[in-house]
PDB file of C-alpha atoms and ligand atoms in Angstrom:
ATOM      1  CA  UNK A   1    -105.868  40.083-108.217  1.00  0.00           C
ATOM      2  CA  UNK A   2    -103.488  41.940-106.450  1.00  0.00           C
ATOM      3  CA  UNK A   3     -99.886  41.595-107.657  1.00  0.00           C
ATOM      4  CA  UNK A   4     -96.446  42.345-105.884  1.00  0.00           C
ATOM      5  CA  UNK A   5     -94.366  44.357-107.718  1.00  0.00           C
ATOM      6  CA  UNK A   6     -92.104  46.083-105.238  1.00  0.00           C
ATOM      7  CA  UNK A   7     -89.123  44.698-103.588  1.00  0.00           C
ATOM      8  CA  UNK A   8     -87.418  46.453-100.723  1.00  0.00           C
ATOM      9  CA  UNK A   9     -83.777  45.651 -99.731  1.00  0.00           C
ATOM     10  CA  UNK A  10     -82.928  46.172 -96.193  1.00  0.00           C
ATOM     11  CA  UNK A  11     -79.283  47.622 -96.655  1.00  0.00           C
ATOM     12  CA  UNK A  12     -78.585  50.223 -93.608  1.00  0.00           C
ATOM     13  CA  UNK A  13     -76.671  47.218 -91.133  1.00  0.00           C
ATOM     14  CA  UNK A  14     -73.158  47.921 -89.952  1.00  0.00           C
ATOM     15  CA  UNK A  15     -72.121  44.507 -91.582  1.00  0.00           C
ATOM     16  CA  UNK A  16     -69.809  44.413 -87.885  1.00  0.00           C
ATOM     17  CA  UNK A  17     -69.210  40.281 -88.316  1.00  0.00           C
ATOM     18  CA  UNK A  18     -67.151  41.187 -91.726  1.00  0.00           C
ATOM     19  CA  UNK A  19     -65.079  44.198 -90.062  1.00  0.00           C
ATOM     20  CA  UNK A  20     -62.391  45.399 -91.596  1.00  0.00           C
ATOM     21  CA  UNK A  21     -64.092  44.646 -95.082  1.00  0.00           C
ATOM     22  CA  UNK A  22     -67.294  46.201 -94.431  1.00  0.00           C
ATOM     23  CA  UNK A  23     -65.603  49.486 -92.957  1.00  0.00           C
ATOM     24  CA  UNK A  24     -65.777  51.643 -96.005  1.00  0.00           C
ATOM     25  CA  UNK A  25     -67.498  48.687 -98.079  1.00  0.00           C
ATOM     26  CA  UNK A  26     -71.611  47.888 -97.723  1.00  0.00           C
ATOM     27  CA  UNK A  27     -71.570  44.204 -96.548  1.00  0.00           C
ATOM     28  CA  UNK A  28     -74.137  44.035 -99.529  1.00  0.00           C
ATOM     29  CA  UNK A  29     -71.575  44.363-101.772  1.00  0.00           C
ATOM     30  CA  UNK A  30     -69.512  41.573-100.999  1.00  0.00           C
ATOM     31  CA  UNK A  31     -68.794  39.281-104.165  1.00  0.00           C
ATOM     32  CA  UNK A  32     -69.855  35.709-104.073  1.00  0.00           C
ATOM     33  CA  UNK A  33     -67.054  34.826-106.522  1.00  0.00           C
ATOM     34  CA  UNK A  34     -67.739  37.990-109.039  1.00  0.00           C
ATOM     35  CA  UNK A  35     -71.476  39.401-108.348  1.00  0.00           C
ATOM     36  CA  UNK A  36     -72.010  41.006-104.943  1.00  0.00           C
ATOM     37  CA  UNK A  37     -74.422  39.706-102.508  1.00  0.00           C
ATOM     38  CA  UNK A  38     -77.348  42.271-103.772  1.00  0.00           C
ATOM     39  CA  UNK A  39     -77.044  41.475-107.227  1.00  0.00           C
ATOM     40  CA  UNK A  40     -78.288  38.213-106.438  1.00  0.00           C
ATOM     41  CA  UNK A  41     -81.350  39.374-104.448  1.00  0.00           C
ATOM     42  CA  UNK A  42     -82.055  41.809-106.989  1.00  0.00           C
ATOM     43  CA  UNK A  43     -81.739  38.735-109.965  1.00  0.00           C
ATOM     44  CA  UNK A  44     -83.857  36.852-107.696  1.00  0.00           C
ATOM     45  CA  UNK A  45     -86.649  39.734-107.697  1.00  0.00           C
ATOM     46  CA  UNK A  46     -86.838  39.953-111.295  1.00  0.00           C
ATOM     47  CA  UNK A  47     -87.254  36.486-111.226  1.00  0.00           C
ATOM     48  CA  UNK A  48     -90.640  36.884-109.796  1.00  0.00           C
ATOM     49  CA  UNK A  49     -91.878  39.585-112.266  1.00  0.00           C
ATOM     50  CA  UNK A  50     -90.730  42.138-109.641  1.00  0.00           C
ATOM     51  CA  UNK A  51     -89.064  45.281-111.444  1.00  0.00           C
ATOM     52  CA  UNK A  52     -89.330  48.063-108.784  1.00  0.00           C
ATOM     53  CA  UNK A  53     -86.472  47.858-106.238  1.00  0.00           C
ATOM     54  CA  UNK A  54     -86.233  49.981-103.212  1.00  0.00           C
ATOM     55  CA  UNK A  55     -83.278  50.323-101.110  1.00  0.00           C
ATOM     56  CA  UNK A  56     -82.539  51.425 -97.686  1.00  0.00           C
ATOM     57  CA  UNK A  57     -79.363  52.317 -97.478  1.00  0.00           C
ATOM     58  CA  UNK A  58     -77.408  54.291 -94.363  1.00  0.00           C
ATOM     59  CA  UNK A  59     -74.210  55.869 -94.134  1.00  0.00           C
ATOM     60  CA  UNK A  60     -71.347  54.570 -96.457  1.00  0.00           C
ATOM     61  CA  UNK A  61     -73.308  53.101 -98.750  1.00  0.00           C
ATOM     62  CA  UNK A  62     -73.238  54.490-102.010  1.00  0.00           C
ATOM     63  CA  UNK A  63     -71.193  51.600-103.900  1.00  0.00           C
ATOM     64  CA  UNK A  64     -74.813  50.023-104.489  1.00  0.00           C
ATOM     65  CA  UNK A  65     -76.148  53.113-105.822  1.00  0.00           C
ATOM     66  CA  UNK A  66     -73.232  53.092-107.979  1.00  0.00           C
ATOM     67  CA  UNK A  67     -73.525  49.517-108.843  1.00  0.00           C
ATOM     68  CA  UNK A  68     -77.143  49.943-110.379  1.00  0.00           C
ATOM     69  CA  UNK A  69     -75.608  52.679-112.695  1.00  0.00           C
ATOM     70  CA  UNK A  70     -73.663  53.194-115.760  1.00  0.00           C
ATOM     71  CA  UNK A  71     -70.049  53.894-114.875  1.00  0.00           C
ATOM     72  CA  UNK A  72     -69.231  55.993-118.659  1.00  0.00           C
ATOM     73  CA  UNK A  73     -65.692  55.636-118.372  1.00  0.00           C
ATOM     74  CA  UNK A  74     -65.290  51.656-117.647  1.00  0.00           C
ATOM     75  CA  UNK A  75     -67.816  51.165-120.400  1.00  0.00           C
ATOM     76  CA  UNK A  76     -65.569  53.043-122.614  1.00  0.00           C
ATOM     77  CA  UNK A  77     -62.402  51.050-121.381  1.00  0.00           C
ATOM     78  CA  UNK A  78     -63.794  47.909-122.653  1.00  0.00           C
ATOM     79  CA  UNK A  79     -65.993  48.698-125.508  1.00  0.00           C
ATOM     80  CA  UNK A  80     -65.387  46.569-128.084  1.00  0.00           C
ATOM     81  CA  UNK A  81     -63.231  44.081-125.717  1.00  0.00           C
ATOM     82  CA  UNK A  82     -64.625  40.405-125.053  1.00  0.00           C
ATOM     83  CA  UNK A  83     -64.701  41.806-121.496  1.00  0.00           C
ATOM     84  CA  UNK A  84     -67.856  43.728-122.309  1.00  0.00           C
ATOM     85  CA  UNK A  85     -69.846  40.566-121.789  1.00  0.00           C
ATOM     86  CA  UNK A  86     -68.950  40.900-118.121  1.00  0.00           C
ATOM     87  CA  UNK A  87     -70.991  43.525-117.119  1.00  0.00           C
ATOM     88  CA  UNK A  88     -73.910  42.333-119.274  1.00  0.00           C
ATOM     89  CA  UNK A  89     -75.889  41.163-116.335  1.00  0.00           C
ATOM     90  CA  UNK A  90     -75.686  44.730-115.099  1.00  0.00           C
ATOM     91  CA  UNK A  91     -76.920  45.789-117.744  1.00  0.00           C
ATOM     92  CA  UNK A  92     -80.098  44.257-117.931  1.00  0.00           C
ATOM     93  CA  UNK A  93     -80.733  44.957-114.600  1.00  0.00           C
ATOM     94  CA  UNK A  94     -80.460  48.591-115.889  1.00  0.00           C
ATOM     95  CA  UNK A  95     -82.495  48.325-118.434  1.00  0.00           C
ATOM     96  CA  UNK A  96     -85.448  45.952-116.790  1.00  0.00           C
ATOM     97  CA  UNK A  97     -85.537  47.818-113.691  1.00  0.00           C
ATOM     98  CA  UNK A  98     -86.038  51.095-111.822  1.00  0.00           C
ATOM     99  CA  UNK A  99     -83.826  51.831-108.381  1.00  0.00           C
ATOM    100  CA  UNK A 100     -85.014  53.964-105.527  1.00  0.00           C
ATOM    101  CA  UNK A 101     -83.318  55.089-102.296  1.00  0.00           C
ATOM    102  CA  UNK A 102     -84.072  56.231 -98.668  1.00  0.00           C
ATOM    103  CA  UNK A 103     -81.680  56.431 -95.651  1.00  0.00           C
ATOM    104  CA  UNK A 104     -82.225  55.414 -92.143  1.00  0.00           C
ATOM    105  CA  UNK A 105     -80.769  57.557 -90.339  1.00  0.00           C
ATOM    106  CA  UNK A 106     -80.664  55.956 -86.993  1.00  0.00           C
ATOM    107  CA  UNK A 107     -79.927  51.677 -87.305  1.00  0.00           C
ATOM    108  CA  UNK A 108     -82.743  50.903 -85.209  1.00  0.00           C
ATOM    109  CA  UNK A 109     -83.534  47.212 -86.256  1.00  0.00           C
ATOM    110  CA  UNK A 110     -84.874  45.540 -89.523  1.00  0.00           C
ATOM    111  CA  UNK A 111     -88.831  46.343 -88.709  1.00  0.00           C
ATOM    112  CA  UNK A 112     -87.780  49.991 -88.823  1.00  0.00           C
ATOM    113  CA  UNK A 113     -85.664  49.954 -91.685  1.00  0.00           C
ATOM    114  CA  UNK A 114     -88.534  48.825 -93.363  1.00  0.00           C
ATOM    115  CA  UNK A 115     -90.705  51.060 -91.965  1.00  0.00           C
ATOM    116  CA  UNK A 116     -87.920  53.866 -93.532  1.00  0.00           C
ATOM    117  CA  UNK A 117     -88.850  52.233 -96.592  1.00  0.00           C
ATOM    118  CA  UNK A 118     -93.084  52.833 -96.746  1.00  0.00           C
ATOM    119  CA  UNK A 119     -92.001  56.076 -98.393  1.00  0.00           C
ATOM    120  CA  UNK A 120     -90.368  53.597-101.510  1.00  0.00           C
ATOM    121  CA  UNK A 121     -93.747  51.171-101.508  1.00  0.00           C
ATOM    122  CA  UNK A 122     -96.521  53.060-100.738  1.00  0.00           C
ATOM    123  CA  UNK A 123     -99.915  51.201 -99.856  1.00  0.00           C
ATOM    124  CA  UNK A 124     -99.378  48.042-102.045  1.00  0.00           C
ATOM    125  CA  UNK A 125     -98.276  44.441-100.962  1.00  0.00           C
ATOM    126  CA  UNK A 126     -94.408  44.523-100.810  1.00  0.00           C
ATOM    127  CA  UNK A 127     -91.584  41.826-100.969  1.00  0.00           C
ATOM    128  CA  UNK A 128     -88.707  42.103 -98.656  1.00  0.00           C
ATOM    129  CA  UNK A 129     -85.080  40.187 -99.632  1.00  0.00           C
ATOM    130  CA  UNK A 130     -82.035  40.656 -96.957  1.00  0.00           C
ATOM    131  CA  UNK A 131     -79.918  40.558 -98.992  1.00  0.00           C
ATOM    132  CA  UNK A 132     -76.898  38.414 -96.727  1.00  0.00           C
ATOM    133  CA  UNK A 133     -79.188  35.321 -97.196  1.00  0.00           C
ATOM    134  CA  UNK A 134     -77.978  33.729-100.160  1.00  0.00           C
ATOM    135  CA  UNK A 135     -80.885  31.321-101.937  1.00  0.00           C
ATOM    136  CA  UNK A 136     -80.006  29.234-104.210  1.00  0.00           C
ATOM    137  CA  UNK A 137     -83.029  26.654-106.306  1.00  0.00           C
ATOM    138  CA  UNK A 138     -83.219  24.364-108.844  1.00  0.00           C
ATOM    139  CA  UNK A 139     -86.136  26.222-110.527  1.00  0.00           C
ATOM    140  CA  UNK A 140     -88.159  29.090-109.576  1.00  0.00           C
ATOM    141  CA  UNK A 141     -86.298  31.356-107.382  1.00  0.00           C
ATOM    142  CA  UNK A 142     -87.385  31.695-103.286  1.00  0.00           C
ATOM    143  CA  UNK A 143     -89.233  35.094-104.331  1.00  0.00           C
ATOM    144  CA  UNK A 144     -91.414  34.234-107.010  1.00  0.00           C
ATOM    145  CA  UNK A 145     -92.394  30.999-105.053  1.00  0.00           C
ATOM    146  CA  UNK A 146     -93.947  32.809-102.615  1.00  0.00           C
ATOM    147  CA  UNK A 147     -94.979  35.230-105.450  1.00  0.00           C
ATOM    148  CA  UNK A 148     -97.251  32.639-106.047  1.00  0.00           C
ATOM    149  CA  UNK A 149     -98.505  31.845-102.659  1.00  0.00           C
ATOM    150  CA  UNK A 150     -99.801  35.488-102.470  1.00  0.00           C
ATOM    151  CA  UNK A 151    -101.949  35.199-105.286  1.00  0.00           C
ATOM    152  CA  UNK A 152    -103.729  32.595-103.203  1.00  0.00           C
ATOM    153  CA  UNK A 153    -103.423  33.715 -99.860  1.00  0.00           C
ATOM    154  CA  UNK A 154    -103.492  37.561-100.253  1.00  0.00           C
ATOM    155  CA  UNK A 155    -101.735  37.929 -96.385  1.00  0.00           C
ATOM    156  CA  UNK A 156     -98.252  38.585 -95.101  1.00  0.00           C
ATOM    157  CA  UNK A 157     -95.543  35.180 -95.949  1.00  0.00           C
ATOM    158  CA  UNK A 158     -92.399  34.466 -94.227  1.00  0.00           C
ATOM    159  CA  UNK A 159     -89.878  32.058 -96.013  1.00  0.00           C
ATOM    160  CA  UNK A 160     -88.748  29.963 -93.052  1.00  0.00           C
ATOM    161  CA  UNK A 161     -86.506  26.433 -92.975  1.00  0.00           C
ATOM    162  CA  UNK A 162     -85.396  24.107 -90.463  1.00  0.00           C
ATOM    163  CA  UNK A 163     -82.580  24.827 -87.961  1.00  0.00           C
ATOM    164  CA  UNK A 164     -80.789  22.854 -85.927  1.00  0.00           C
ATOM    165  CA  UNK A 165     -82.626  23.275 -82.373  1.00  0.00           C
ATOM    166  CA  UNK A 166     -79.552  24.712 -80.665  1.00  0.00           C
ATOM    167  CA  UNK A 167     -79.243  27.718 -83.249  1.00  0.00           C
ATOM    168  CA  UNK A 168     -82.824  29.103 -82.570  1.00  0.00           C
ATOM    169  CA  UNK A 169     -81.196  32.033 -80.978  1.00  0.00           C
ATOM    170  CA  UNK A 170     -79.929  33.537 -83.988  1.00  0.00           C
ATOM    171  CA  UNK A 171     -83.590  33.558 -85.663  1.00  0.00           C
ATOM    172  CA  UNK A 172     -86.803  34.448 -85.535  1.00  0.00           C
ATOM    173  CA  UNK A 173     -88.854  31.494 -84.820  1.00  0.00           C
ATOM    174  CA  UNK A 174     -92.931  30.436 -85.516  1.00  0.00           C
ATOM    175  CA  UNK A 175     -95.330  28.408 -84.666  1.00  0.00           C
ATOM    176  CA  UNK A 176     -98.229  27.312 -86.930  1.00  0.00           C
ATOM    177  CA  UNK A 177    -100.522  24.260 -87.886  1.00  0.00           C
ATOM    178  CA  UNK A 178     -99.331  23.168 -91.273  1.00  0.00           C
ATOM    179  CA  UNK A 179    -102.256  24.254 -93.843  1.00  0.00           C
ATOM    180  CA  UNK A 180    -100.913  21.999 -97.215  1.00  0.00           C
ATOM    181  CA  UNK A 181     -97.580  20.929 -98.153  1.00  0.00           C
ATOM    182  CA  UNK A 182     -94.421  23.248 -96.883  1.00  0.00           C
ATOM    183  CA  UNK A 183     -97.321  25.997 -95.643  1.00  0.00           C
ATOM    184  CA  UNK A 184     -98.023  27.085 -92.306  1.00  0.00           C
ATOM    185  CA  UNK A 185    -100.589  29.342 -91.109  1.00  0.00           C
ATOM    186  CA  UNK A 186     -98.404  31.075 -88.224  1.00  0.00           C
ATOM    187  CA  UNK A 187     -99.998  31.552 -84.803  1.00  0.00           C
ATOM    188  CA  UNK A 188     -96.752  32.357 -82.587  1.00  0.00           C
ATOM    189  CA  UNK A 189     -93.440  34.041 -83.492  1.00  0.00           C
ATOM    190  CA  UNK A 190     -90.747  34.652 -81.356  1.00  0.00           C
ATOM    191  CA  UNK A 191     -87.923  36.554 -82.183  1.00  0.00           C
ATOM    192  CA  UNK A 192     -84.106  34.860 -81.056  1.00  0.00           C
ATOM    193  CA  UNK A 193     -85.514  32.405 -78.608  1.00  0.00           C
ATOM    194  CA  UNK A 194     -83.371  30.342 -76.234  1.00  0.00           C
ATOM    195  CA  UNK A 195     -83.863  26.784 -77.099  1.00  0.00           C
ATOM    196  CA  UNK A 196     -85.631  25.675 -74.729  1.00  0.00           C
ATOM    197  CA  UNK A 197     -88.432  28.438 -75.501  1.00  0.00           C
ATOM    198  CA  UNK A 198     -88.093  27.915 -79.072  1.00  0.00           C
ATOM    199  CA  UNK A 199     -91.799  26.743 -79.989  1.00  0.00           C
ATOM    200  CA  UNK A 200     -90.549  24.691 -82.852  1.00  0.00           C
ATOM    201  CA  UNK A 201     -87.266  24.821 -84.970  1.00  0.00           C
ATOM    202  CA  UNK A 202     -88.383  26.539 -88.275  1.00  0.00           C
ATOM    203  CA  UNK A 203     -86.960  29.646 -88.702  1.00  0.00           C
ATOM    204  CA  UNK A 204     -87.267  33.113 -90.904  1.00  0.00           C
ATOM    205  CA  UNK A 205     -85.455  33.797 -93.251  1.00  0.00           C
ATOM    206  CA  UNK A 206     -84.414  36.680 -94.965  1.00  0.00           C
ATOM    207  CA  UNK A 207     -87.655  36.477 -97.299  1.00  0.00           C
ATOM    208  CA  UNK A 208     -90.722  37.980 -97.261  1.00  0.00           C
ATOM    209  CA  UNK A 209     -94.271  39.585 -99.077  1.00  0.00           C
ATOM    210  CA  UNK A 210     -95.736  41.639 -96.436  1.00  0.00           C
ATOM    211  CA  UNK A 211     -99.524  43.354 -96.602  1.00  0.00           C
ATOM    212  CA  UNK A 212     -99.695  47.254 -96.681  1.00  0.00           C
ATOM    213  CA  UNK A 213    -100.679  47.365 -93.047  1.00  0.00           C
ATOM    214  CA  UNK A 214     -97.287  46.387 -91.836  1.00  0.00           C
ATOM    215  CA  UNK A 215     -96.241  49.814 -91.771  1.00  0.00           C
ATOM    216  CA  UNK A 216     -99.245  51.152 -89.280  1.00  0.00           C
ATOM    217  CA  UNK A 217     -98.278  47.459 -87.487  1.00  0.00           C
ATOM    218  CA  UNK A 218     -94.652  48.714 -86.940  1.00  0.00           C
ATOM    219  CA  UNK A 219     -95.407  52.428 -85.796  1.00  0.00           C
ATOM    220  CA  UNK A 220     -97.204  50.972 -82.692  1.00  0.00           C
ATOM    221  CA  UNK A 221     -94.823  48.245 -82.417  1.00  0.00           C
ATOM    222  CA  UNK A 222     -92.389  48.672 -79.490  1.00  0.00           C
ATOM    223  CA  UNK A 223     -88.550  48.114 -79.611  1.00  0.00           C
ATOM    224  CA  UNK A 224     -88.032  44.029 -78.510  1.00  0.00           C
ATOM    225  CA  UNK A 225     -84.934  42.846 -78.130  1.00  0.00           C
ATOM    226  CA  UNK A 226     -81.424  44.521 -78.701  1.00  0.00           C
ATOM    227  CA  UNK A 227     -83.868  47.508 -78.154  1.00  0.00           C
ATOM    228  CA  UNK A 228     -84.279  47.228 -82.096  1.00  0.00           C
ATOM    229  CA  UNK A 229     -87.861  47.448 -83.325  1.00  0.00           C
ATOM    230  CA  UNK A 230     -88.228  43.993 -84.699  1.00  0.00           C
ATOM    231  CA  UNK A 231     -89.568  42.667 -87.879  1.00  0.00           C
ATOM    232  CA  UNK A 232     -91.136  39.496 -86.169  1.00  0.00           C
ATOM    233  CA  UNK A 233     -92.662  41.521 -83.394  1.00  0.00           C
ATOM    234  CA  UNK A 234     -94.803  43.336 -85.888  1.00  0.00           C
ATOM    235  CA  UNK A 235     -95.659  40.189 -87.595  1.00  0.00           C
ATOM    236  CA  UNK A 236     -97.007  38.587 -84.771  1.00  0.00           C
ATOM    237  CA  UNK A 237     -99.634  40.537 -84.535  1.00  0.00           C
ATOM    238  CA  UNK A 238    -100.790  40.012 -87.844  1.00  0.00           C
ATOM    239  CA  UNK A 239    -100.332  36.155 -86.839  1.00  0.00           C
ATOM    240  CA  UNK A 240    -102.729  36.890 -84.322  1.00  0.00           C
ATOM    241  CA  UNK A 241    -105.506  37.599 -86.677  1.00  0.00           C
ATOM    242  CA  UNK A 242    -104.233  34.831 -88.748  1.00  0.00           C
ATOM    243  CA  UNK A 243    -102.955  36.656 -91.145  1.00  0.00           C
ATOM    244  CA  UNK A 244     -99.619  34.970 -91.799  1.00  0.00           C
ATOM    245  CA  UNK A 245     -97.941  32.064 -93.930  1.00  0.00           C
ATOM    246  CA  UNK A 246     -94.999  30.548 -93.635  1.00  0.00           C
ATOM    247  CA  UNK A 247     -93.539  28.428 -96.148  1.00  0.00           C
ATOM    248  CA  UNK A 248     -91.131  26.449 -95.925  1.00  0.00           C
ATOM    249  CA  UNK A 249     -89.512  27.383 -99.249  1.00  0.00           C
ATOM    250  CA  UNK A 250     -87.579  24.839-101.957  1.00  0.00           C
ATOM    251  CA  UNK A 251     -84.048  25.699-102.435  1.00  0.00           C
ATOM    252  CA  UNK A 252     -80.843  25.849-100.180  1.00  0.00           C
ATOM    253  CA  UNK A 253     -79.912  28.793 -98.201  1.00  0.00           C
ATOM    254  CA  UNK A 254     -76.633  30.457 -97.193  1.00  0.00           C
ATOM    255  CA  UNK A 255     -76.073  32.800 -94.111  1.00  0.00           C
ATOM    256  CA  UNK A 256     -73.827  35.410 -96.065  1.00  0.00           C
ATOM    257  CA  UNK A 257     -74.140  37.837 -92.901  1.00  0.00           C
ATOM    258  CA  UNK A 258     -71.964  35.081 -91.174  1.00  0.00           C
ATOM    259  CA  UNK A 259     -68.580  33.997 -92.125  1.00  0.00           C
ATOM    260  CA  UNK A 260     -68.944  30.286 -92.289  1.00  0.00           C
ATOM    261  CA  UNK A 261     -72.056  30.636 -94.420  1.00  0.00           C
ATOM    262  CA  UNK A 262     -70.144  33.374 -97.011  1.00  0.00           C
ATOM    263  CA  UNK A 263     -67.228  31.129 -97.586  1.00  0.00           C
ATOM    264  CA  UNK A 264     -69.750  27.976 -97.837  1.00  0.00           C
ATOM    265  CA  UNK A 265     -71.650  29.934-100.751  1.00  0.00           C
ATOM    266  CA  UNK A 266     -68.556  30.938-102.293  1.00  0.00           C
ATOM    267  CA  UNK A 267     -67.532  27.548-102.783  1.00  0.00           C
ATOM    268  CA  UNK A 268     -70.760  25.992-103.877  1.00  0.00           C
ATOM    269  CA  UNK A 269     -71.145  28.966-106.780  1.00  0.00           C
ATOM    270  CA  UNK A 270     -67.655  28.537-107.698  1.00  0.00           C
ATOM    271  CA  UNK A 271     -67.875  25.331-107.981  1.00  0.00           C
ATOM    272  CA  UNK A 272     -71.279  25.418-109.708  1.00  0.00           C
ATOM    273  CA  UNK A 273     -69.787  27.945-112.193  1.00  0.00           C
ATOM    274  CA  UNK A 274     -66.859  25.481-112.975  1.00  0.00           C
ATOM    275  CA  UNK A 275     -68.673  22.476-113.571  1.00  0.00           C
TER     276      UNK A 275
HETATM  277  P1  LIG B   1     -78.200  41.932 -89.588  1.00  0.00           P
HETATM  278  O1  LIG B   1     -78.251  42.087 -88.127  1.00  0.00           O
HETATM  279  O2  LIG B   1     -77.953  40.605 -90.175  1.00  0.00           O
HETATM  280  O3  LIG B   1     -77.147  42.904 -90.280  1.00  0.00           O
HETATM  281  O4  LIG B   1     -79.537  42.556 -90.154  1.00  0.00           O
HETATM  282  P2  LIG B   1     -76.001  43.782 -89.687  1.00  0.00           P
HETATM  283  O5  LIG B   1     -76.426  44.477 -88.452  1.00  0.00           O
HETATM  284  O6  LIG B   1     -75.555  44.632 -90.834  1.00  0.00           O
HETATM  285  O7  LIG B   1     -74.857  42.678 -89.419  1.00  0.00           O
HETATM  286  P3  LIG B   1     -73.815  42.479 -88.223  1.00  0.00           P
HETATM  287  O8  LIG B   1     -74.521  41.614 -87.230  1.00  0.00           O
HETATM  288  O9  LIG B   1     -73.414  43.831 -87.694  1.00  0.00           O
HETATM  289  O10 LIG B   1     -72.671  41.772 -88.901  1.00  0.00           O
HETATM  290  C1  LIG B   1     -80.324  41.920 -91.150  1.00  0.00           C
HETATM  291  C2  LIG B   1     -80.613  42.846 -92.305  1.00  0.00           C
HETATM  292  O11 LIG B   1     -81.305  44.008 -91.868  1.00  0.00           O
HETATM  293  C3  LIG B   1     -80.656  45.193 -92.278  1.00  0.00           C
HETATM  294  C4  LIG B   1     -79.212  44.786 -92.544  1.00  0.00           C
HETATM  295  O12 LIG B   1     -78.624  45.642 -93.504  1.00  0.00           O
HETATM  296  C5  LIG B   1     -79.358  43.352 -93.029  1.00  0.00           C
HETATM  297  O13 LIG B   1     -79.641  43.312 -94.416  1.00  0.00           O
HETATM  298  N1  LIG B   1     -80.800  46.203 -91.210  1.00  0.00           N
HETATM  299  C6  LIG B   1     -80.653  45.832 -89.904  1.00  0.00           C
HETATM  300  C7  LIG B   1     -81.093  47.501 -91.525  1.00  0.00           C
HETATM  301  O14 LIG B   1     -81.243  47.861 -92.719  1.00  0.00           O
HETATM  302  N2  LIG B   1     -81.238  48.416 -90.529  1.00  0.00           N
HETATM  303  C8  LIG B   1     -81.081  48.085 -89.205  1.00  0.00           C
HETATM  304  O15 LIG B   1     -81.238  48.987 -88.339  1.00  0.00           O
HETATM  305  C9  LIG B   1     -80.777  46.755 -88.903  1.00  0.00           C
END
């Protein structure tokens, strides 16, 4: 049985919608009350047996490299201090997990960025996190869900959810006959349809396991729109062949890349934290 056991984090985006914060700052690195946005997509991973994590990273991002590493001389500030017990998460991150790097040089859309990243993977079945959508579940995580669904179906999964018909624009969108509960086989994606050529209202999210192929998928794959090679583009080819789940995941997700959906996340794990 094949087994995923790389995750790749999609981390080269301007972050423009959070402007001035994300100037100097990776918009991955924006807190959700103390732990930045990565750090969750990174717990998540681990959370599905995943220990590898890749990163793409651009321009201005070295705070996450920095994050995943010891900094000697705040370690020696607290030593000994009931503070320490802050940064244990961190550390087991550190200690459970290996970090590697690439840069795109050139932002030209998620499907490339991830195609920047093949060098990280290699030729084994991958999971992708953006890490600006916030998951949060009751049990397993969103990851090692669908984890599980790739045992069975050894193909590419999408996490998608419901949407409110009038916000298809802002995601990619499928169309599939429903397989068993929450589980699609995709036949159709379009990326950021208009509503009225939305061909139903479930939409990706920023989850995914993708076959090895992707990456020859995405070198023939043509920039769509924003002249951005697309993600969804790539993936509809492997829909095509039938190659494709989506799953309508368990859990509750926030839009971090938005500002609505940060400050909505910040005050449900606030108040979750507070109970
Ligand atoms: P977004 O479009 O949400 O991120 O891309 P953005 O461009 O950083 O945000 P805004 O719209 O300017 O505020 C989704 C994910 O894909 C990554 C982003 O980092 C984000 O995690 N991405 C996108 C790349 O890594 N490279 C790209 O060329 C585009």
């Amino acid at each position: 049985m094949t087994i995923v056991k790389k995750c790749l984090f999609p981390a080269a985006g301007y972050g423009t919608r959070f402007l001035p914060a994300t100037k100097a700052m990776p918009k991955e690195m924006l807190p959700i009350v103390t732990k930045p946005l990565i750090q969750y997509g990174v717990e998540e991973a681990m959370d599905a047996g995943i220990t590898q994590i890749g990163v793409v990273t651009g321009r201005g991002k070295r705070a996450i490299e920095d994050h995943f590493d010891i900094s000697y001389e705040l370690e020696h500030q607290i030593a000994g201090s009931d503070k320490e017990e802050l940064l244990s998460s961190t550390r087991d991150i550190m200690k459970r997990c290996t970090f590697s790097y690439t840069r795109q040089v050139e932002m030209k859309g998620l499907g490339h960025a991830i195609l920047v990243g093949e060098t990280l993977i290699g030729r084994e079945p991958f999971a992708v996190v953006l890490a600006d959508d916030y998951c949060v579940t009751e049990g397993d995580g969103v990851l090692a869900q669908m984890v599980k669904l790739y045992e069975k179906y050894q193909c590419s999964i999408v996490a998608v959810q419901e949407v409110p018909k009038d916000e298809t624009y802002l995601y990619g969108v499928i169309e599939g006959d429903l397989e068993a509960d929450n589980i699609y086989r995709v036949r159709n994606m379009v990326e950021k349809p208009a509503p009225e050529d939305a061909p139903s209202n479930l939409a990706i999210i920023g989850r995914y396991i993708l076959s090895p192929d992707i990456f020859d998928v995405i070198r023939s794959t043509p920039p769509g729109k924003n002249g951005e090679i697309q993600i969804t583009d790539a993936l509809q080819l492997q829909a095509q062949q039938g190659r494709v789940i989506g799953y309508q995941f368990a859990g509750r997700r926030f839009d971090c890349g938005s500002i609505d959906g940060f400050i909505d996340a910040t005050n449900y794990t606030y108040k979750a934290q507070t109970k």
